Coordinates of C-alpha atoms in Angstrom, one line a residue:
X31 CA 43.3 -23.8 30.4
X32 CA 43.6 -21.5 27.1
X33 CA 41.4 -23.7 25.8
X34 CA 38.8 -23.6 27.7
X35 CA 39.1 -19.9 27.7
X36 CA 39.1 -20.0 24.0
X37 CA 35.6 -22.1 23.8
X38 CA 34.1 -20.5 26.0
X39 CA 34.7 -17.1 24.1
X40 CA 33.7 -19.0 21.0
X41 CA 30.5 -20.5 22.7
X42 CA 29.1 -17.1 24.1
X43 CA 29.8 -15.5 20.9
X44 CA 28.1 -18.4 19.3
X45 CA 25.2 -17.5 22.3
X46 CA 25.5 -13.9 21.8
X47 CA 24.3 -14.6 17.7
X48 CA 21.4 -16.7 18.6
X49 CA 20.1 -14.7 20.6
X50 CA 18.9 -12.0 18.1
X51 CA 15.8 -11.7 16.4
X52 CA 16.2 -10.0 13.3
X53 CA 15.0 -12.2 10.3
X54 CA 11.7 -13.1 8.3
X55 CA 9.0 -14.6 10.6
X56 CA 5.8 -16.5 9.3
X57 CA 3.0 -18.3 11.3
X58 CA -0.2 -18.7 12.0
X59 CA -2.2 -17.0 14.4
X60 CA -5.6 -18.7 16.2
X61 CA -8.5 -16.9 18.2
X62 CA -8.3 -17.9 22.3
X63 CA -11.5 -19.2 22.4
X64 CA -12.9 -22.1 22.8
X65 CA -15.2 -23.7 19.5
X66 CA -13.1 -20.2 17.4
X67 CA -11.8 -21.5 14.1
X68 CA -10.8 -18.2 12.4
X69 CA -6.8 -17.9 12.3
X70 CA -4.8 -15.5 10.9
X71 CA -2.1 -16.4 8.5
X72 CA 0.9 -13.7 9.6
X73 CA 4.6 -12.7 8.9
X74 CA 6.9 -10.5 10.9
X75 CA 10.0 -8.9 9.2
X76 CA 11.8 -7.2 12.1
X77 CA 15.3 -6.3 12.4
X78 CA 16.9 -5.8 16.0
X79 CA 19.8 -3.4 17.0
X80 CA 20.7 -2.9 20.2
X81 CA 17.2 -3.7 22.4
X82 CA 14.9 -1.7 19.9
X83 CA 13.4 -3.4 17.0
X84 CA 11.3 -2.0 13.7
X85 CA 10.1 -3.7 10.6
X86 CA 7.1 -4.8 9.0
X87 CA 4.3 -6.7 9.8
X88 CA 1.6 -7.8 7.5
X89 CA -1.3 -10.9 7.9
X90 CA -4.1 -12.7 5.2
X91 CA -7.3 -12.5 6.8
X92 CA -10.4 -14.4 4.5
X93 CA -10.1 -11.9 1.4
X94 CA -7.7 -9.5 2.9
X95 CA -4.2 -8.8 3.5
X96 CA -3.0 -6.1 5.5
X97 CA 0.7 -5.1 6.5
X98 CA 2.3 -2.2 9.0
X99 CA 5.2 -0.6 9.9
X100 CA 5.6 -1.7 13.2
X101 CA 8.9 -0.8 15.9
X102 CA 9.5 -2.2 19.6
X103 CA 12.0 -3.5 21.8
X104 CA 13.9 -7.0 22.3
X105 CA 15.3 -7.7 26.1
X106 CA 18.4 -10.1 25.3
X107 CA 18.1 -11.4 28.9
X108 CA 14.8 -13.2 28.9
X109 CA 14.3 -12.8 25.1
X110 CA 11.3 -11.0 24.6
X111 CA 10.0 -9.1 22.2
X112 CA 7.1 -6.4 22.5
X113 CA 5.7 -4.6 19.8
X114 CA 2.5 -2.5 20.4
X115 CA -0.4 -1.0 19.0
X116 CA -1.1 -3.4 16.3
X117 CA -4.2 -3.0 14.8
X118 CA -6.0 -6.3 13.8
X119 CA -9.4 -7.4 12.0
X120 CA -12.1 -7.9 14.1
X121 CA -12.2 -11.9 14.1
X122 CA -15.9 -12.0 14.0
X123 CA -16.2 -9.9 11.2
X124 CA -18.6 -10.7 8.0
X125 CA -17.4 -8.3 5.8
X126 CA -13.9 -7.2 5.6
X127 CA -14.0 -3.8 3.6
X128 CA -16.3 -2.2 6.5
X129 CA -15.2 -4.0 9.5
X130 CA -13.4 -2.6 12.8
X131 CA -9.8 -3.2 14.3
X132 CA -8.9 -4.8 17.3
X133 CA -5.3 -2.8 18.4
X134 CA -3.6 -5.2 20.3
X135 CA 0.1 -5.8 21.1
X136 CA 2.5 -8.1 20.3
X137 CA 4.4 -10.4 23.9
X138 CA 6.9 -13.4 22.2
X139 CA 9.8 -15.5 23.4
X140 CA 12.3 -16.3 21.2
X141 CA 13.1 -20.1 21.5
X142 CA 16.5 -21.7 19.8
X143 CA 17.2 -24.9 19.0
X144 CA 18.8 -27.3 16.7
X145 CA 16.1 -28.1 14.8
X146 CA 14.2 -24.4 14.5
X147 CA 14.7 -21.0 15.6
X148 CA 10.9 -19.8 17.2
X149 CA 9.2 -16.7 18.1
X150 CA 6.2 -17.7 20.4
X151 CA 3.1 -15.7 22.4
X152 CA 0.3 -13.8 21.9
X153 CA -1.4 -10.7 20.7
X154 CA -3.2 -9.2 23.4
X155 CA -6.0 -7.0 23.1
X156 CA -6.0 -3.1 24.4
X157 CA -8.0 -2.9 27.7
X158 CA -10.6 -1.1 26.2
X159 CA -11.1 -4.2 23.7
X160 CA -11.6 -6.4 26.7
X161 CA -15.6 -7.2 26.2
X162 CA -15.1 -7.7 22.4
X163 CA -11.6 -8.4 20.8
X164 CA -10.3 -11.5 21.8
X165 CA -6.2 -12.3 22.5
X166 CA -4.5 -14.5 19.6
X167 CA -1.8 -16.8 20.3
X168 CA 0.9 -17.1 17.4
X169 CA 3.8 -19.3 16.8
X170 CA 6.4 -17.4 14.2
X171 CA 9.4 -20.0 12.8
X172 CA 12.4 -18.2 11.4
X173 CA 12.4 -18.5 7.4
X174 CA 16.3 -19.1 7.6
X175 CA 17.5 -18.2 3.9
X176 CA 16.2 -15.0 4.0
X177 CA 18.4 -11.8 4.8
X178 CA 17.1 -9.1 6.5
X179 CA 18.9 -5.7 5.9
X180 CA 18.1 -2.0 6.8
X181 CA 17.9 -1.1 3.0
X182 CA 14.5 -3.4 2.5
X183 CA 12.7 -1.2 5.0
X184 CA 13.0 2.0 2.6
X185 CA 10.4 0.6 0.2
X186 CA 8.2 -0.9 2.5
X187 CA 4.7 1.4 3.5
X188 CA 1.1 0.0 5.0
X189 CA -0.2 -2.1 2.6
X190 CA -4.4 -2.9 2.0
X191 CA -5.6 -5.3 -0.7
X192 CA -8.4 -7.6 -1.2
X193 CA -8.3 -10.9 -3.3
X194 CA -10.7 -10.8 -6.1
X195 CA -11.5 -14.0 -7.7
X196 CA -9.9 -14.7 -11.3
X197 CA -12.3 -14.2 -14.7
X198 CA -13.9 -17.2 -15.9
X199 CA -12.1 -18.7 -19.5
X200 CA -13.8 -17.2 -21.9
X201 CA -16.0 -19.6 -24.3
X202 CA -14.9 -21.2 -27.9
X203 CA -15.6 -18.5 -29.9
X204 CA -17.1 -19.7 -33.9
X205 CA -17.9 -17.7 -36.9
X206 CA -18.0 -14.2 -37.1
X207 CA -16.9 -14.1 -33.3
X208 CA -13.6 -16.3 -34.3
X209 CA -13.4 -13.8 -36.9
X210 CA -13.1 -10.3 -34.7
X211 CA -11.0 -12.4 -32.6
X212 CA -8.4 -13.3 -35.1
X213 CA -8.3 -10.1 -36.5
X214 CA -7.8 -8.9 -32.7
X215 CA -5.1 -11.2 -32.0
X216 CA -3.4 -9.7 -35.6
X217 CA -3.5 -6.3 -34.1
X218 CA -1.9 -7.2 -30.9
X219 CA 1.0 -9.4 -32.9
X220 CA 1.7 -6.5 -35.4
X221 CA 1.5 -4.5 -31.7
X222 CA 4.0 -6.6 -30.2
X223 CA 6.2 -7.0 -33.3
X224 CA 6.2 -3.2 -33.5
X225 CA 7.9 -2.5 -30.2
X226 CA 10.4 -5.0 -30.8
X227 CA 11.5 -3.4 -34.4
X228 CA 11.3 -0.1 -32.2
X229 CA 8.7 1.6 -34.1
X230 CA 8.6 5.5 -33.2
X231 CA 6.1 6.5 -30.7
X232 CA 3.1 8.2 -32.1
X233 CA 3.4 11.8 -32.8
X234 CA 6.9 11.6 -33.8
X235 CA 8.0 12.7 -37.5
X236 CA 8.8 9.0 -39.1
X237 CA 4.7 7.8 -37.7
X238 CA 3.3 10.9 -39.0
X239 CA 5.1 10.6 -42.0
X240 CA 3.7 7.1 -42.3
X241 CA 0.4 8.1 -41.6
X242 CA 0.2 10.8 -44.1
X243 CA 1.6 8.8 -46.5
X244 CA -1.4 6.5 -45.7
X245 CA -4.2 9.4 -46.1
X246 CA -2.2 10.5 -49.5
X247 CA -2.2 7.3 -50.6
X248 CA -6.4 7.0 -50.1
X249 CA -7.1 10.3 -51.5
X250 CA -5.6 9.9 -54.3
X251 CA -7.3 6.6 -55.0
X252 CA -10.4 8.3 -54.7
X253 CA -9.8 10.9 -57.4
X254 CA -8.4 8.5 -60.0
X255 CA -11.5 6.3 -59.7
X256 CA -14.1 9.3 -59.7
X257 CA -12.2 10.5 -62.8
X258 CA -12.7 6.8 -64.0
X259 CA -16.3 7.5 -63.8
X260 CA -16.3 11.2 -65.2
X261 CA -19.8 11.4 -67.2
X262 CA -21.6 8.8 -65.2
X263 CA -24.8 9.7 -63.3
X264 CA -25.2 11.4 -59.9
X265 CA -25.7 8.3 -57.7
X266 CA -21.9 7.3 -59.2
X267 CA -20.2 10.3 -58.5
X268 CA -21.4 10.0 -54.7
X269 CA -20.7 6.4 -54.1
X270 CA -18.1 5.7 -51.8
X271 CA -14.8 4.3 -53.0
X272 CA -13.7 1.4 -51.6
X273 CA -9.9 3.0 -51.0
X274 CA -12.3 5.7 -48.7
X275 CA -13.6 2.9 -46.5
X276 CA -10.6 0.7 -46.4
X277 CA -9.7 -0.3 -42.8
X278 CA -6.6 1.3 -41.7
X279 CA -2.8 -0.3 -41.9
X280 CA -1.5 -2.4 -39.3
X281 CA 0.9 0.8 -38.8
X282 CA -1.9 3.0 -38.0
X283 CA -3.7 0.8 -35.8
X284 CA -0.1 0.7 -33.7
X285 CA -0.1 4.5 -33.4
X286 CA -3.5 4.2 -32.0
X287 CA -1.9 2.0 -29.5
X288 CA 0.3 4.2 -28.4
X289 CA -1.8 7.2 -27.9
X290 CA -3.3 5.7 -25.0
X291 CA -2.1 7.6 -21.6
X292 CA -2.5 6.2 -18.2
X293 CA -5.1 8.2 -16.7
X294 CA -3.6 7.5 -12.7
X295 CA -0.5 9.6 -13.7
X296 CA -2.1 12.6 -14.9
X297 CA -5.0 12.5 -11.9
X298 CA -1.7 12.8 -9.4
X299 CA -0.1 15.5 -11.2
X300 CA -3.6 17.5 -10.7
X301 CA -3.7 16.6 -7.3
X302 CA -0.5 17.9 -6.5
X303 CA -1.1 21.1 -9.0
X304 CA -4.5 21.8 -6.7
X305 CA -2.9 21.2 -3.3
X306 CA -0.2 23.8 -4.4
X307 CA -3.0 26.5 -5.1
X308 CA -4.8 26.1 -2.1
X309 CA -4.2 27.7 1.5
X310 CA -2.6 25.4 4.2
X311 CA -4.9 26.2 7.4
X312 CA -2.7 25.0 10.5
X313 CA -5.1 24.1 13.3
X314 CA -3.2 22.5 16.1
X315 CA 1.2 21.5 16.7
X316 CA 1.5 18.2 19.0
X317 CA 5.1 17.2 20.3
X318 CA 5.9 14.1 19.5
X319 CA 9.0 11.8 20.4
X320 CA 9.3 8.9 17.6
X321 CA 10.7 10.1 14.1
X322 CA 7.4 7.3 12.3
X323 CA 4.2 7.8 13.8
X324 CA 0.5 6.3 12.8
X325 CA -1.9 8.6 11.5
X326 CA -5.5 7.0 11.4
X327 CA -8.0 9.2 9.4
X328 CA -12.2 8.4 10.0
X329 CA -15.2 10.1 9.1
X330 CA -16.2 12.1 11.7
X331 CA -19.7 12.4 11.3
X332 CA -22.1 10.6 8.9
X333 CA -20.4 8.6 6.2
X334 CA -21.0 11.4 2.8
X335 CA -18.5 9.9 0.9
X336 CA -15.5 12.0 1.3
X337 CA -12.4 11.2 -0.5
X338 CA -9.2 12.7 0.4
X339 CA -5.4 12.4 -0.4
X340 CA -2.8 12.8 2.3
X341 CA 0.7 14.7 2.0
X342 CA 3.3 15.1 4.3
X343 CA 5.7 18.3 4.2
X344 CA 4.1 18.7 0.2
X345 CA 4.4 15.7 -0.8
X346 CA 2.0 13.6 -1.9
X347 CA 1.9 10.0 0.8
X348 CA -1.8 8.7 -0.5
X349 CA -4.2 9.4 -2.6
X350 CA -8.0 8.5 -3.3
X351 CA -9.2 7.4 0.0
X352 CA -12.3 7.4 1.1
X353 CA -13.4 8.1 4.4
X354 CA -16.0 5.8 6.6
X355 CA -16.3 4.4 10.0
X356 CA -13.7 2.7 9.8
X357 CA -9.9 4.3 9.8
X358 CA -7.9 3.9 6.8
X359 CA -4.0 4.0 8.5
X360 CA -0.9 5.8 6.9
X361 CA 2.7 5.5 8.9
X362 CA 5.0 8.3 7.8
X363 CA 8.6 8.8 8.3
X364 CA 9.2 12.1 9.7
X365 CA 12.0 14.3 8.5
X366 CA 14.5 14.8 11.5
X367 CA 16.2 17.5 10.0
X368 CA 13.6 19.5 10.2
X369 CA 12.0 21.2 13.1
X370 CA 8.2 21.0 12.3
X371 CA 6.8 18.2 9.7
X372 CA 3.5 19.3 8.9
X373 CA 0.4 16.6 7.4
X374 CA -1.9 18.2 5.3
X375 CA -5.3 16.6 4.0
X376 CA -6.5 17.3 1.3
X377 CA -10.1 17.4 -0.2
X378 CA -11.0 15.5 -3.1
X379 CA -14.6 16.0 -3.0
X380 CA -16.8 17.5 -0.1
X381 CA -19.2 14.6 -0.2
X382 CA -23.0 14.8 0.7
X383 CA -22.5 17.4 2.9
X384 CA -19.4 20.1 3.0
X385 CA -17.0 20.7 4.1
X386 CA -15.0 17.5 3.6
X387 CA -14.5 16.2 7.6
X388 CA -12.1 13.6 9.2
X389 CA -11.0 12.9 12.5
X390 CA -7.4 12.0 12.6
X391 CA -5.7 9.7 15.5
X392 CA -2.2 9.9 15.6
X393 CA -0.3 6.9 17.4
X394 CA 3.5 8.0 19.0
X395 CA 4.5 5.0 20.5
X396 CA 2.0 4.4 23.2
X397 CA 0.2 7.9 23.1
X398 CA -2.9 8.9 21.1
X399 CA -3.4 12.4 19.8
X400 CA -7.0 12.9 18.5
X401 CA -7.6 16.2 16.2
X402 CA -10.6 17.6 13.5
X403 CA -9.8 18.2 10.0
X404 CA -12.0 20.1 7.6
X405 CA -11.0 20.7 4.2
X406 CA -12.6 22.0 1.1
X407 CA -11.4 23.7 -2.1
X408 CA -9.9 26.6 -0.8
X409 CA -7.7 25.2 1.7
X410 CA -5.9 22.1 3.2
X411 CA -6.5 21.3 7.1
X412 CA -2.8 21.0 8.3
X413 CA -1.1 19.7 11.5
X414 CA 2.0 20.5 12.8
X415 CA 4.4 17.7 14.4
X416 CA 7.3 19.0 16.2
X417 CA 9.9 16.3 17.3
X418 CA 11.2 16.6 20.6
X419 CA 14.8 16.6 20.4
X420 CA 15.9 14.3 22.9
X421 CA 14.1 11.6 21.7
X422 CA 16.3 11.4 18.4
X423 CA 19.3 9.7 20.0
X424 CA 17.2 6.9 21.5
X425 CA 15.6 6.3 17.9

């Protein structure tokens, strides 16, 4: 009798463990109609405590890959999982830079066996979708030798790149052409050998020593020889030495090199410096009850090119978007210890026509929030978010 007390303990605990469905997820999802090709390569990292779930999901779509934060909840009974408001690529689609999302939401089953672990079902479309986006059915197997742990989600954020097709190989290069090359290739060995002997970086005393030392060394050459040819004509006296036009050392040509700055870094640090001078113009506070929420930003009038960068409580989240038709989607993390996290947008540029002009969505769970933005130079169009308290313990 103890024994079968003991494995049955053993066999629900062994139950209990199968049941969950934290882990990495890939698959393939296909359009529900009939004669529809397009599919959807997809992944799902998730991670389940309790009956709540959050992670990351991301899909390849022709030229495009796209991942989201994503949270929902996991019924142990009948094992099934629903996460909402997905957004996905219109499957119809002929270009995916300017094409529309379908927001659907996520219905599976987990299925275990001996031979896989599955996630099956489907992504349905939002109702108001019904005439246009069509469901997708997926089938996610469980990549079994990869861990899932909380500490992976810090780093992850919504993700949007296209794939750009690789350079063609260059052509055999002859003659002068091999030439330049080899003497390019020289540079960028000398380069390469530099950094590993740990040259100094230049404007440091040793590489302006060095390249003093280098000028010295020229100027002087060119005295000596004019002094050489003290008593010659005019034409002499003015020709060029060839010490004057010799091409500079291999250690000058490093601390070239190395005076090249990254232009991104310093374009962020103005950003920040500008959104600091400028007023923060609060124009609405919404409650909301989820600590991450969706914000979608759209043009909301004729496309002008606007570009704006987003920041959340003065810090920078994105930069250098532009804003079309089509929303552009940033998840944040709100601060819980805080009792209002404000989103500020700020304006790049004020396009064709100014003021700079967004509509921003934002997406708490299953409610919507719609709100105007108008930004220029003077000041950043803000939005409170206030979290209701009560809702922290179920997060």
């Amino acid at each position: 009798m103890k024994k079968l007390v003991f494995l049955l303990i053993i066999f629900g605990s062994f139950a209990a463990h199968s049941q969950t469905v934290t882990g990495y997820w890939y698959g393939q999802a296909n359009v529900e109609m009939a004669g529809i090709q397009n599919n959807y390569l997809t992944e799902l990292i998730i991670s389940q405590k309790g009956n709540r779930v959050k992670g990351f999901f991301g899909y390849y779509f022709k030229d495009v890959y796209q991942s989201f934060v994503v949270k929902g909840t996991y019924d142990p009974k009948t094992r099934k999982v629903v996460i909402s408001d997905i957004p996905i690529i219109y499957f119809k689609t002929n270009s995916t830079s300017a094409s529309v999302d379908c927001i659907t939401s996520f219905y599976g089953t987990l299925r275990v066996s001996k031979v896989k672990t599955e996630l099956n079902g489907y992504f349905y479309r939002d109702k108001k979708y019904t005439y246009t986006c069509p469901d997708l059915r997926v089938n996610y197997t469980l990549y079994t030798e990869a861990k899932v742990e909380d500490s992976i989600f810090k780093d992850m954020s919504s993700t949007r790149s296209f794939w750009k097709p690789q350079p063609p190989v260059p052509d055999v290069v002859n003659g002068n052409d091999a030439k330049q090359e080899s003497e390019m290739m020289a540079v960028a060995d000398a380069s390469a050998q530099a950094k590993k002997t740990d040259i100094p970086p230049a404007g440091t005393a040793s590489t302006e020593k060095k390249q003093t030392t280098a000028s010295t060394a020229a100027a002087t050459a060119a005295v000596e020889n004019k002094q050489t040819n003290t008593g010659t004509n005019s034409a002499t006296d003015n020709k060029i030495t060839p010490a004057a036009t010799a091409p500079p050392s291999t250690e000058q040509k490093v601390s070239t090199l190395a005076l090249v700055q990254p232009v991104m870094q310093a374009d962020i640090i103005k950003i920040n410096e500008d959104f600091k001078k400028r007023k923060q113009i609060v124009s609405k506070q919404i409650v909301v009850s989820s600590d991450s929420v969706r914000l979608s930003f759209y043009d909301n009038a004729e496309v002008d090119g606007d570009s704006i960068s987003v920041f959340l409580n003065g810090k920078l989240v994105v930069a250098h978007q532009a804003l079309s038709e089509r929303a552009f989607n940033v998840y944040v993390q709100l601060d819980s210890t805080r009792e209002i996290n404000e989103v500020s947008m700020f304006a790049e540029n004020l396009g064709k026509y100014p003021p700079n002009t967004a509509l921003m969505v934002i997406s708490d769970g299953d409610k919507r929030y719609e709100t105007f933005l108008s930004s220029d130079f003077n000041g950043n169009a803000t939005i409170r978010l206030k979290l209701r308290r009560n809702s922290l313990a179920g997060n």
